[in-house]
Amino acid sequence: MNEKVRELARLVEQRVAPRFAEIDEVAAINTEKVMDAFRRNRVSDSLFAGTTGYGYDDAGRETLDKIFADVFGAESALVRVGIVNGTHAIACALFAACEPGKTLLSISGMPYDTILSTIGVTGDYFGSLKYYGVDFDHVDLRADGSPDLEAIRRRAADPKVCAVAIQRSRGYATRKALSVSEIADMIAAVKEVNPSACVFVDNCYGEFTELHEPTEFGADLMAGSLIKNPGGGMAPTGGYIAGKAEYVERAAYRMTTPGIGGECGATLGVNLQLYRGFFMAPHVVAQALKTAVLCAGMLEELGYKTSPGAMEPRSDIVQIVELGSPDKLCRFCRGIQYGAPVDSFAAPVPAPMPGYEDEVVMASGSFVQGSTIELSADGPMREPYAAYLQGGLTYESGRLGIMYAISEMLEA
Ligand SMILES: *Cc1c(COP(=O)(O)O)cnc(C)c1O
């Protein structure tokens, strides 16, 4: 480790101390919300037992659904290990929101890559929304990344629009995350011109970064992954859907089968990890946010462009840093890998990835395969050679990863 990098970290920590204090405050308030929900729902040891086979009457599963709904200000929720990833949760929600012959309208630009095959924009898969006769259209964000409320009102007024999709996090785009207050304005704009449209929010990477969630501001449906924020680094797999009871039930019909919905689904032995993960989540999200802020702050001191900036507000855990050269991007990822608790001996190299035009370099050494609430970084091998960084289960380990990454970069 370069000693100058250690000094720089200490210096930046002083500069960003007010941001850290704000992040801790959000975690404290969100923890209180989670604890209140645990108390109201009388969480006890017996809920962790789990079921096998059909999984009828799994009290642990049913109570956790109520806790998620409670904390997210939703009527109902579905928290399941049978939801294989965030894309699956989102797909169940979109099928619940859409009807044949009608249109799904995305109002935050084009959705995340993996959702495109569900909609039918890419590939030509049997059973996509397009296959079932659902049209798709989108409204771009404005050049500054803010929602285009005028264009949204104009396009959403079309009576053929039965569902509207909003993506909170930047995903792999260069735009900023949408704040919950911007999302609230977008929902209000849609409801004004088309009150019966179902508004869905892809909440991946957003949970607990702010004091409120989109379901508290009229989102009819919301979905996310348990190997990101709300799993708290403990959930071994899974996803959730929350929102209006009627829509959540429809999503459950898509997840299992019409008529059965959320009544089945054995939890085996994972309830304990899901409860503990949700209990930890506000704190773990704060660790990831502080790791991202430190990374932005250190690279800003070294003259690199970051998004968001260290002192800017955040609505997701993703940090973009523009490193400017293929060598620096690879070195940065090598340092992150070196600082991982698992597979620290591996050296990431750029490789082609299905669905990407350029080669991608990825660093991840996580306890849960592919978990991105754990520290990870990746970037496409093209200008401006930006690394997308997220996660960090503990600030102390996240901080080390960032210091190794920057040390490795400075070796060049
Ligand atoms: C992670 C993510 C998804 C879902 O991805 P999975 O890898 O299927 O969990 C969808 N949208 C956004 C914005 C995401 O960050």
Short mmCIF file of C-alpha atoms and ligand atoms in Angstrom, two decimals:
data_model
loop_
_atom_site.label_atom_id
_atom_site.label_comp_id
_atom_site.label_asym_id
_atom_site.label_seq_id
_atom_site.Cartn_x
_atom_site.Cartn_y
_atom_site.Cartn_z
CA MET A 1 0.00 0.00 0.00
CA ASN A 2 1.28 3.39 -1.04
CA GLU A 3 1.70 5.50 2.14
CA LYS A 4 0.58 8.65 0.29
CA VAL A 5 -2.71 6.92 -0.44
CA ARG A 6 -3.27 6.22 3.26
CA GLU A 7 -2.64 9.89 4.01
CA LEU A 8 -4.96 10.98 1.24
CA ALA A 9 -7.72 8.75 2.65
CA ARG A 10 -7.37 10.38 6.07
CA LEU A 11 -7.43 13.85 4.53
CA VAL A 12 -10.52 13.12 2.44
CA GLU A 13 -12.29 11.56 5.44
CA GLN A 14 -11.98 14.92 7.20
CA ARG A 15 -13.38 16.77 4.20
CA VAL A 16 -16.36 14.43 3.77
CA ALA A 17 -17.14 14.12 7.50
CA PRO A 18 -20.39 16.15 7.12
CA ARG A 19 -21.59 13.76 4.37
CA PHE A 20 -20.75 10.76 6.55
CA ALA A 21 -22.77 12.30 9.38
CA GLU A 22 -25.79 12.72 7.08
CA ILE A 23 -25.47 9.12 5.86
CA ASP A 24 -25.34 7.88 9.48
CA GLU A 25 -28.44 9.92 10.29
CA VAL A 26 -30.38 8.30 7.42
CA ALA A 27 -29.24 4.86 8.63
CA ALA A 28 -30.37 5.65 12.18
CA ILE A 29 -33.86 6.70 11.06
CA ASN A 30 -34.25 3.76 8.67
CA THR A 31 -33.06 1.34 11.38
CA GLU A 32 -35.77 2.70 13.68
CA LYS A 33 -38.36 2.06 10.94
CA VAL A 34 -37.17 -1.53 10.53
CA MET A 35 -37.11 -2.15 14.30
CA ASP A 36 -40.63 -0.70 14.68
CA ALA A 37 -41.86 -3.08 11.97
CA PHE A 38 -40.16 -6.04 13.67
CA ARG A 39 -41.86 -5.10 16.97
CA ARG A 40 -45.29 -4.50 15.41
CA ASN A 41 -45.10 -7.85 13.66
CA ARG A 42 -43.95 -9.66 16.82
CA VAL A 43 -40.82 -11.18 15.31
CA SER A 44 -39.74 -14.20 17.35
CA ASP A 45 -37.47 -17.18 17.02
CA SER A 46 -40.30 -19.44 15.84
CA LEU A 47 -40.51 -17.49 12.54
CA PHE A 48 -37.06 -18.64 11.49
CA ALA A 49 -37.95 -22.34 11.31
CA GLY A 50 -38.86 -22.52 7.63
CA THR A 51 -40.89 -25.01 5.63
CA THR A 52 -40.32 -27.71 3.01
CA GLY A 53 -42.40 -29.10 0.15
CA TYR A 54 -45.29 -26.82 -0.87
CA GLY A 55 -44.39 -24.35 1.82
CA TYR A 56 -47.99 -23.71 2.96
CA ASP A 57 -48.48 -21.61 6.10
CA ASP A 58 -44.88 -20.47 6.36
CA ALA A 59 -45.34 -17.95 9.17
CA GLY A 60 -41.80 -16.63 8.74
CA ARG A 61 -42.35 -15.92 5.06
CA GLU A 62 -45.76 -14.31 5.61
CA THR A 63 -44.52 -12.09 8.42
CA LEU A 64 -41.49 -10.95 6.41
CA ASP A 65 -43.86 -9.93 3.60
CA LYS A 66 -45.73 -7.76 6.12
CA ILE A 67 -42.49 -6.26 7.44
CA PHE A 68 -41.29 -5.23 3.96
CA ALA A 69 -44.71 -3.74 3.19
CA ASP A 70 -44.70 -1.89 6.50
CA VAL A 71 -41.19 -0.41 6.10
CA PHE A 72 -41.75 0.54 2.44
CA GLY A 73 -45.16 2.10 3.11
CA ALA A 74 -46.88 -0.39 0.78
CA GLU A 75 -50.16 -2.31 1.15
CA SER A 76 -48.52 -5.64 0.45
CA ALA A 77 -45.20 -7.28 -0.39
CA LEU A 78 -43.80 -10.54 -1.68
CA VAL A 79 -40.30 -11.44 -0.45
CA ARG A 80 -39.11 -14.70 -1.92
CA VAL A 81 -35.97 -16.78 -2.30
CA GLY A 82 -37.66 -18.27 -5.38
CA ILE A 83 -37.26 -14.93 -7.13
CA VAL A 84 -33.92 -15.66 -8.79
CA ASN A 85 -32.66 -12.08 -9.27
CA GLY A 86 -33.73 -8.47 -9.66
CA THR A 87 -34.66 -9.00 -13.30
CA HIS A 88 -37.10 -11.77 -12.29
CA ALA A 89 -38.74 -9.55 -9.66
CA ILE A 90 -39.07 -6.72 -12.20
CA ALA A 91 -40.46 -9.08 -14.86
CA CYS A 92 -43.15 -10.38 -12.45
CA ALA A 93 -44.11 -6.79 -11.67
CA LEU A 94 -44.23 -5.72 -15.33
CA PHE A 95 -46.43 -8.67 -16.26
CA ALA A 96 -48.72 -7.67 -13.38
CA ALA A 97 -48.90 -4.09 -14.65
CA CYS A 98 -49.45 -4.72 -18.37
CA GLU A 99 -52.40 -5.88 -20.47
CA PRO A 100 -52.48 -7.23 -24.03
CA GLY A 101 -53.15 -4.58 -26.66
CA LYS A 102 -51.93 -1.82 -24.33
CA THR A 103 -48.63 0.03 -23.98
CA LEU A 104 -45.85 -0.02 -21.38
CA LEU A 105 -44.18 3.40 -21.21
CA SER A 106 -40.74 3.84 -19.65
CA ILE A 107 -40.33 7.45 -18.48
CA SER A 108 -36.69 7.36 -17.35
CA GLY A 109 -35.20 6.60 -20.75
CA MET A 110 -34.47 3.06 -21.88
CA PRO A 111 -34.59 0.47 -19.07
CA TYR A 112 -31.67 -1.58 -17.71
CA ASP A 113 -30.20 -4.02 -20.25
CA THR A 114 -31.53 -7.25 -18.74
CA ILE A 115 -35.13 -5.95 -18.76
CA LEU A 116 -35.09 -5.40 -22.53
CA SER A 117 -35.57 -9.09 -23.37
CA THR A 118 -38.51 -9.29 -20.92
CA ILE A 119 -40.15 -6.39 -22.72
CA GLY A 120 -39.20 -7.73 -26.15
CA VAL A 121 -36.97 -4.86 -27.27
CA THR A 122 -34.03 -7.25 -27.69
CA GLY A 123 -34.05 -10.93 -28.53
CA ASP A 124 -37.27 -12.46 -29.70
CA TYR A 125 -38.18 -14.63 -26.79
CA PHE A 126 -41.27 -16.73 -26.40
CA GLY A 127 -43.42 -15.26 -23.64
CA SER A 128 -42.03 -11.72 -23.62
CA LEU A 129 -44.42 -8.79 -23.09
CA LYS A 130 -44.22 -8.16 -26.84
CA TYR A 131 -45.21 -11.80 -27.50
CA TYR A 132 -48.36 -11.20 -25.45
CA GLY A 133 -49.22 -8.08 -27.44
CA VAL A 134 -47.89 -5.36 -25.13
CA ASP A 135 -46.36 -2.39 -26.98
CA PHE A 136 -43.41 -0.49 -25.60
CA ASP A 137 -42.35 3.15 -25.81
CA HIS A 138 -40.10 5.43 -23.78
CA VAL A 139 -39.61 9.07 -22.84
CA ASP A 140 -36.00 10.18 -22.39
CA LEU A 141 -34.75 12.10 -19.39
CA ARG A 142 -33.62 15.66 -20.13
CA ALA A 143 -29.98 16.32 -20.97
CA ASP A 144 -29.23 17.17 -17.31
CA GLY A 145 -30.70 13.84 -16.18
CA SER A 146 -33.89 15.30 -14.71
CA PRO A 147 -37.35 13.96 -15.67
CA ASP A 148 -39.06 15.65 -18.63
CA LEU A 149 -42.43 16.20 -16.92
CA GLU A 150 -43.97 17.95 -19.95
CA ALA A 151 -43.11 15.08 -22.29
CA ILE A 152 -44.22 12.56 -19.65
CA ARG A 153 -47.66 14.22 -19.32
CA ARG A 154 -48.06 14.36 -23.10
CA ARG A 155 -47.11 10.72 -23.75
CA ALA A 156 -48.71 9.14 -20.65
CA ALA A 157 -52.09 10.70 -21.46
CA ASP A 158 -52.50 8.15 -24.29
CA PRO A 159 -55.36 5.85 -23.14
CA LYS A 160 -53.40 2.91 -24.57
CA VAL A 161 -50.77 3.41 -21.85
CA CYS A 162 -51.70 0.96 -19.07
CA ALA A 163 -48.36 0.89 -17.29
CA VAL A 164 -45.47 3.27 -16.67
CA ALA A 165 -41.95 2.21 -15.63
CA ILE A 166 -39.39 4.31 -13.76
CA GLN A 167 -35.82 3.20 -13.02
CA ARG A 168 -34.43 4.83 -9.88
CA SER A 169 -30.74 3.86 -10.15
CA ARG A 170 -28.45 4.81 -12.97
CA GLY A 171 -27.72 1.12 -13.64
CA TYR A 172 -25.07 1.12 -16.36
CA ALA A 173 -26.01 4.54 -17.74
CA THR A 174 -24.01 7.70 -17.12
CA ARG A 175 -27.04 9.59 -15.82
CA LYS A 176 -27.64 10.29 -12.15
CA ALA A 177 -29.96 8.27 -9.98
CA LEU A 178 -33.44 9.78 -9.71
CA SER A 179 -34.18 11.01 -6.19
CA VAL A 180 -37.35 9.82 -4.48
CA SER A 181 -38.65 13.39 -4.70
CA GLU A 182 -38.11 13.43 -8.50
CA ILE A 183 -39.83 10.03 -8.71
CA ALA A 184 -42.76 11.44 -6.69
CA ASP A 185 -43.10 14.27 -9.24
CA MET A 186 -43.02 11.77 -12.11
CA ILE A 187 -45.73 9.63 -10.47
CA ALA A 188 -47.89 12.71 -9.87
CA ALA A 189 -47.49 13.80 -13.51
CA VAL A 190 -48.64 10.38 -14.75
CA LYS A 191 -51.59 10.17 -12.31
CA GLU A 192 -52.71 13.65 -13.38
CA VAL A 193 -53.25 12.63 -17.00
CA ASN A 194 -53.82 8.86 -16.66
CA PRO A 195 -55.04 7.92 -13.17
CA SER A 196 -55.63 4.26 -14.01
CA ALA A 197 -52.11 3.57 -15.29
CA CYS A 198 -50.05 1.31 -13.02
CA VAL A 199 -46.79 3.04 -12.08
CA PHE A 200 -43.90 0.66 -11.49
CA VAL A 201 -40.48 1.58 -10.02
CA ASP A 202 -37.31 -0.49 -10.49
CA ASN A 203 -35.90 0.21 -7.02
CA CYS A 204 -32.66 -1.81 -7.41
CA TYR A 205 -29.73 -0.19 -5.55
CA GLY A 206 -32.02 2.49 -4.10
CA GLU A 207 -33.40 0.97 -0.86
CA PHE A 208 -32.45 2.81 2.34
CA THR A 209 -30.24 5.39 0.60
CA GLU A 210 -32.93 7.97 1.46
CA LEU A 211 -35.55 8.35 4.18
CA HIS A 212 -38.43 7.29 1.93
CA GLU A 213 -39.19 4.79 -0.83
CA PRO A 214 -41.25 5.37 -4.00
CA THR A 215 -44.20 3.30 -2.69
CA GLU A 216 -44.73 6.03 -0.09
CA PHE A 217 -45.42 8.46 -2.95
CA GLY A 218 -47.98 6.56 -4.97
CA ALA A 219 -45.89 3.99 -6.88
CA ASP A 220 -48.29 1.09 -7.48
CA LEU A 221 -45.52 -1.49 -7.70
CA MET A 222 -41.82 -1.60 -6.87
CA ALA A 223 -39.23 -4.37 -7.12
CA GLY A 224 -35.64 -5.10 -6.16
CA SER A 225 -33.00 -7.73 -5.49
CA LEU A 226 -32.06 -9.28 -2.14
CA ILE A 227 -28.40 -9.59 -3.15
CA LYS A 228 -28.35 -5.80 -3.25
CA ASN A 229 -29.43 -3.30 -0.56
CA PRO A 230 -32.41 -4.91 1.27
CA GLY A 231 -30.63 -8.26 1.75
CA GLY A 232 -28.08 -6.47 3.92
CA GLY A 233 -25.31 -8.74 2.60
CA MET A 234 -26.88 -11.67 4.48
CA ALA A 235 -29.60 -12.91 2.10
CA PRO A 236 -28.10 -15.74 0.02
CA THR A 237 -30.49 -15.10 -2.92
CA GLY A 238 -33.96 -13.68 -3.66
CA GLY A 239 -35.98 -10.66 -4.63
CA TYR A 240 -38.99 -8.64 -3.49
CA ILE A 241 -42.04 -6.94 -4.95
CA ALA A 242 -44.07 -4.37 -2.97
CA GLY A 243 -47.04 -2.16 -3.73
CA LYS A 244 -50.84 -2.15 -4.00
CA ALA A 245 -52.27 -5.48 -2.86
CA GLU A 246 -54.09 -6.14 -6.12
CA TYR A 247 -50.95 -5.70 -8.23
CA VAL A 248 -48.72 -7.64 -5.83
CA GLU A 249 -51.17 -10.55 -6.05
CA ARG A 250 -51.02 -10.43 -9.86
CA ALA A 251 -47.20 -10.42 -9.68
CA ALA A 252 -47.39 -13.48 -7.41
CA TYR A 253 -49.52 -15.22 -10.06
CA ARG A 254 -46.78 -14.58 -12.55
CA MET A 255 -44.07 -15.70 -10.10
CA THR A 256 -45.72 -19.07 -9.35
CA THR A 257 -49.00 -19.66 -11.16
CA PRO A 258 -52.49 -18.09 -11.34
CA GLY A 259 -54.56 -19.23 -8.37
CA ILE A 260 -51.56 -20.16 -6.22
CA GLY A 261 -49.55 -16.94 -6.15
CA GLY A 262 -47.67 -16.34 -2.92
CA GLU A 263 -49.37 -19.12 -0.92
CA CYS A 264 -46.68 -21.64 -1.88
CA GLY A 265 -42.90 -21.51 -1.81
CA ALA A 266 -40.89 -23.39 0.79
CA THR A 267 -38.31 -21.24 2.54
CA LEU A 268 -36.17 -24.23 3.61
CA GLY A 269 -33.69 -22.75 6.07
CA VAL A 270 -33.19 -19.19 4.86
CA ASN A 271 -35.74 -17.14 6.84
CA LEU A 272 -33.19 -16.29 9.52
CA GLN A 273 -30.78 -14.86 6.94
CA LEU A 274 -33.51 -12.79 5.29
CA TYR A 275 -34.67 -11.31 8.63
CA ARG A 276 -31.12 -10.64 9.77
CA GLY A 277 -30.29 -9.14 6.37
CA PHE A 278 -33.25 -6.73 6.42
CA PHE A 279 -32.35 -5.79 10.01
CA MET A 280 -28.77 -5.03 8.88
CA ALA A 281 -29.71 -3.36 5.58
CA PRO A 282 -29.94 0.34 6.62
CA HIS A 283 -26.52 0.05 8.28
CA VAL A 284 -24.91 -1.90 5.43
CA VAL A 285 -26.27 0.58 2.85
CA ALA A 286 -24.62 3.35 4.89
CA GLN A 287 -21.31 1.43 4.74
CA ALA A 288 -21.60 1.16 0.96
CA LEU A 289 -22.51 4.86 0.64
CA LYS A 290 -19.53 5.94 2.73
CA THR A 291 -17.24 3.72 0.66
CA ALA A 292 -18.57 5.39 -2.52
CA VAL A 293 -18.16 8.88 -1.03
CA LEU A 294 -14.56 8.14 0.00
CA CYS A 295 -13.78 6.81 -3.46
CA ALA A 296 -15.25 9.92 -5.12
CA GLY A 297 -13.47 12.24 -2.70
CA MET A 298 -10.04 10.63 -3.18
CA LEU A 299 -10.27 10.56 -6.96
CA GLU A 300 -11.52 14.16 -7.04
CA GLU A 301 -8.40 15.18 -5.09
CA LEU A 302 -6.35 13.40 -7.77
CA GLY A 303 -8.14 15.30 -10.55
CA TYR A 304 -10.56 12.65 -11.86
CA LYS A 305 -14.18 13.19 -12.81
CA THR A 306 -16.73 11.47 -10.57
CA SER A 307 -20.49 11.03 -10.57
CA PRO A 308 -22.01 11.71 -8.15
CA GLY A 309 -19.46 14.03 -6.58
CA ALA A 310 -18.36 13.24 -3.02
CA MET A 311 -20.55 15.97 -1.51
CA GLU A 312 -23.62 15.44 -3.72
CA PRO A 313 -26.84 13.80 -2.54
CA ARG A 314 -27.36 10.14 -3.49
CA SER A 315 -30.34 7.94 -4.27
CA ASP A 316 -28.44 4.75 -5.14
CA ILE A 317 -25.17 3.11 -4.08
CA VAL A 318 -23.48 3.33 -7.51
CA GLN A 319 -20.34 5.46 -7.97
CA ILE A 320 -18.89 6.26 -11.39
CA VAL A 321 -15.25 7.33 -11.69
CA GLU A 322 -13.81 8.26 -15.06
CA LEU A 323 -10.27 6.91 -15.10
CA GLY A 324 -9.37 7.90 -18.65
CA SER A 325 -7.24 4.97 -19.81
CA PRO A 326 -7.59 1.20 -20.24
CA ASP A 327 -4.55 0.62 -18.05
CA LYS A 328 -5.93 2.68 -15.15
CA LEU A 329 -9.34 1.01 -15.35
CA CYS A 330 -7.72 -2.44 -15.21
CA ARG A 331 -5.42 -1.44 -12.37
CA PHE A 332 -8.32 0.06 -10.40
CA CYS A 333 -10.28 -3.20 -10.74
CA ARG A 334 -7.19 -5.25 -9.79
CA GLY A 335 -6.88 -3.24 -6.57
CA ILE A 336 -10.56 -3.74 -5.71
CA GLN A 337 -10.13 -7.49 -6.27
CA TYR A 338 -7.01 -7.55 -4.09
CA GLY A 339 -9.01 -5.92 -1.31
CA ALA A 340 -11.84 -8.49 -1.46
CA PRO A 341 -12.32 -11.08 1.31
CA VAL A 342 -12.89 -13.85 -1.26
CA ASP A 343 -10.79 -14.54 -4.39
CA SER A 344 -8.31 -11.79 -3.47
CA PHE A 345 -5.61 -13.77 -5.30
CA ALA A 346 -7.40 -13.46 -8.67
CA ALA A 347 -6.53 -10.77 -11.22
CA PRO A 348 -9.44 -9.52 -13.32
CA VAL A 349 -8.79 -9.07 -17.05
CA PRO A 350 -11.07 -7.54 -19.70
CA ALA A 351 -13.20 -10.07 -21.58
CA PRO A 352 -16.12 -10.07 -24.00
CA MET A 353 -19.55 -10.29 -22.31
CA PRO A 354 -22.81 -11.33 -23.93
CA GLY A 355 -24.94 -8.25 -24.55
CA TYR A 356 -22.05 -5.77 -24.45
CA GLU A 357 -20.34 -4.22 -27.45
CA ASP A 358 -17.00 -3.68 -25.74
CA GLU A 359 -14.97 -5.95 -23.51
CA VAL A 360 -15.75 -5.54 -19.80
CA VAL A 361 -13.41 -5.78 -16.81
CA MET A 362 -15.01 -6.85 -13.51
CA ALA A 363 -13.74 -7.11 -9.96
CA SER A 364 -15.77 -8.98 -7.39
CA GLY A 365 -14.79 -11.21 -4.50
CA SER A 366 -18.03 -11.68 -2.62
CA PHE A 367 -19.35 -14.20 -0.10
CA VAL A 368 -22.60 -14.42 -2.08
CA GLN A 369 -21.95 -15.04 -5.78
CA GLY A 370 -22.48 -11.84 -7.79
CA SER A 371 -23.66 -9.86 -4.77
CA THR A 372 -23.23 -6.15 -5.43
CA ILE A 373 -24.01 -4.92 -1.92
CA GLU A 374 -20.53 -6.39 -1.41
CA LEU A 375 -17.69 -4.28 -2.84
CA SER A 376 -17.40 -4.69 -6.60
CA ALA A 377 -16.35 -2.67 -9.62
CA ASP A 378 -16.62 -3.08 -13.34
CA GLY A 379 -16.33 -1.05 -16.49
CA PRO A 380 -16.59 -1.35 -20.26
CA MET A 381 -13.29 -0.97 -22.12
CA ARG A 382 -14.20 2.23 -23.93
CA GLU A 383 -13.93 5.99 -23.45
CA PRO A 384 -13.99 7.48 -20.85
CA TYR A 385 -12.80 4.22 -19.21
CA ALA A 386 -15.23 4.63 -16.33
CA ALA A 387 -15.40 2.25 -13.40
CA TYR A 388 -18.83 1.57 -11.87
CA LEU A 389 -18.25 0.88 -8.21
CA GLN A 390 -20.77 -0.27 -5.63
CA GLY A 391 -21.08 -1.97 -2.29
CA GLY A 392 -18.94 -2.52 0.76
CA LEU A 393 -20.33 -4.56 3.67
CA THR A 394 -18.22 -2.65 6.18
CA TYR A 395 -16.78 0.82 5.67
CA GLU A 396 -13.44 -0.42 7.01
CA SER A 397 -13.13 -3.10 4.31
CA GLY A 398 -14.61 -0.85 1.60
CA ARG A 399 -12.06 1.83 2.51
CA LEU A 400 -9.22 -0.70 2.19
CA GLY A 401 -10.48 -1.79 -1.24
CA ILE A 402 -10.54 1.82 -2.44
CA MET A 403 -7.04 2.46 -1.08
CA TYR A 404 -5.66 -0.65 -2.82
CA ALA A 405 -7.40 0.35 -6.08
CA ILE A 406 -5.91 3.84 -6.02
CA SER A 407 -2.46 2.55 -4.96
CA GLU A 408 -2.48 0.13 -7.87
CA MET A 409 -3.53 2.92 -10.25
CA LEU A 410 -0.75 5.22 -9.05
CA GLU A 411 1.85 2.49 -9.72
CA ALA A 412 1.33 3.17 -13.43
C1 LIG B 1 -29.24 -4.94 -10.62
C2 LIG B 1 -30.29 -4.20 -11.35
C3 LIG B 1 -31.35 -4.87 -11.97
C4 LIG B 1 -31.51 -6.36 -11.93
O1 LIG B 1 -30.38 -7.06 -12.17
P1 LIG B 1 -30.16 -8.57 -11.67
O2 LIG B 1 -28.75 -8.79 -12.02
O3 LIG B 1 -31.11 -9.40 -12.45
O4 LIG B 1 -30.43 -8.62 -10.22
C5 LIG B 1 -32.29 -4.11 -12.61
N1 LIG B 1 -32.21 -2.78 -12.66
C6 LIG B 1 -31.21 -2.10 -12.07
C7 LIG B 1 -31.19 -0.61 -12.14
C8 LIG B 1 -30.23 -2.79 -11.41
O5 LIG B 1 -29.25 -2.12 -10.80
#
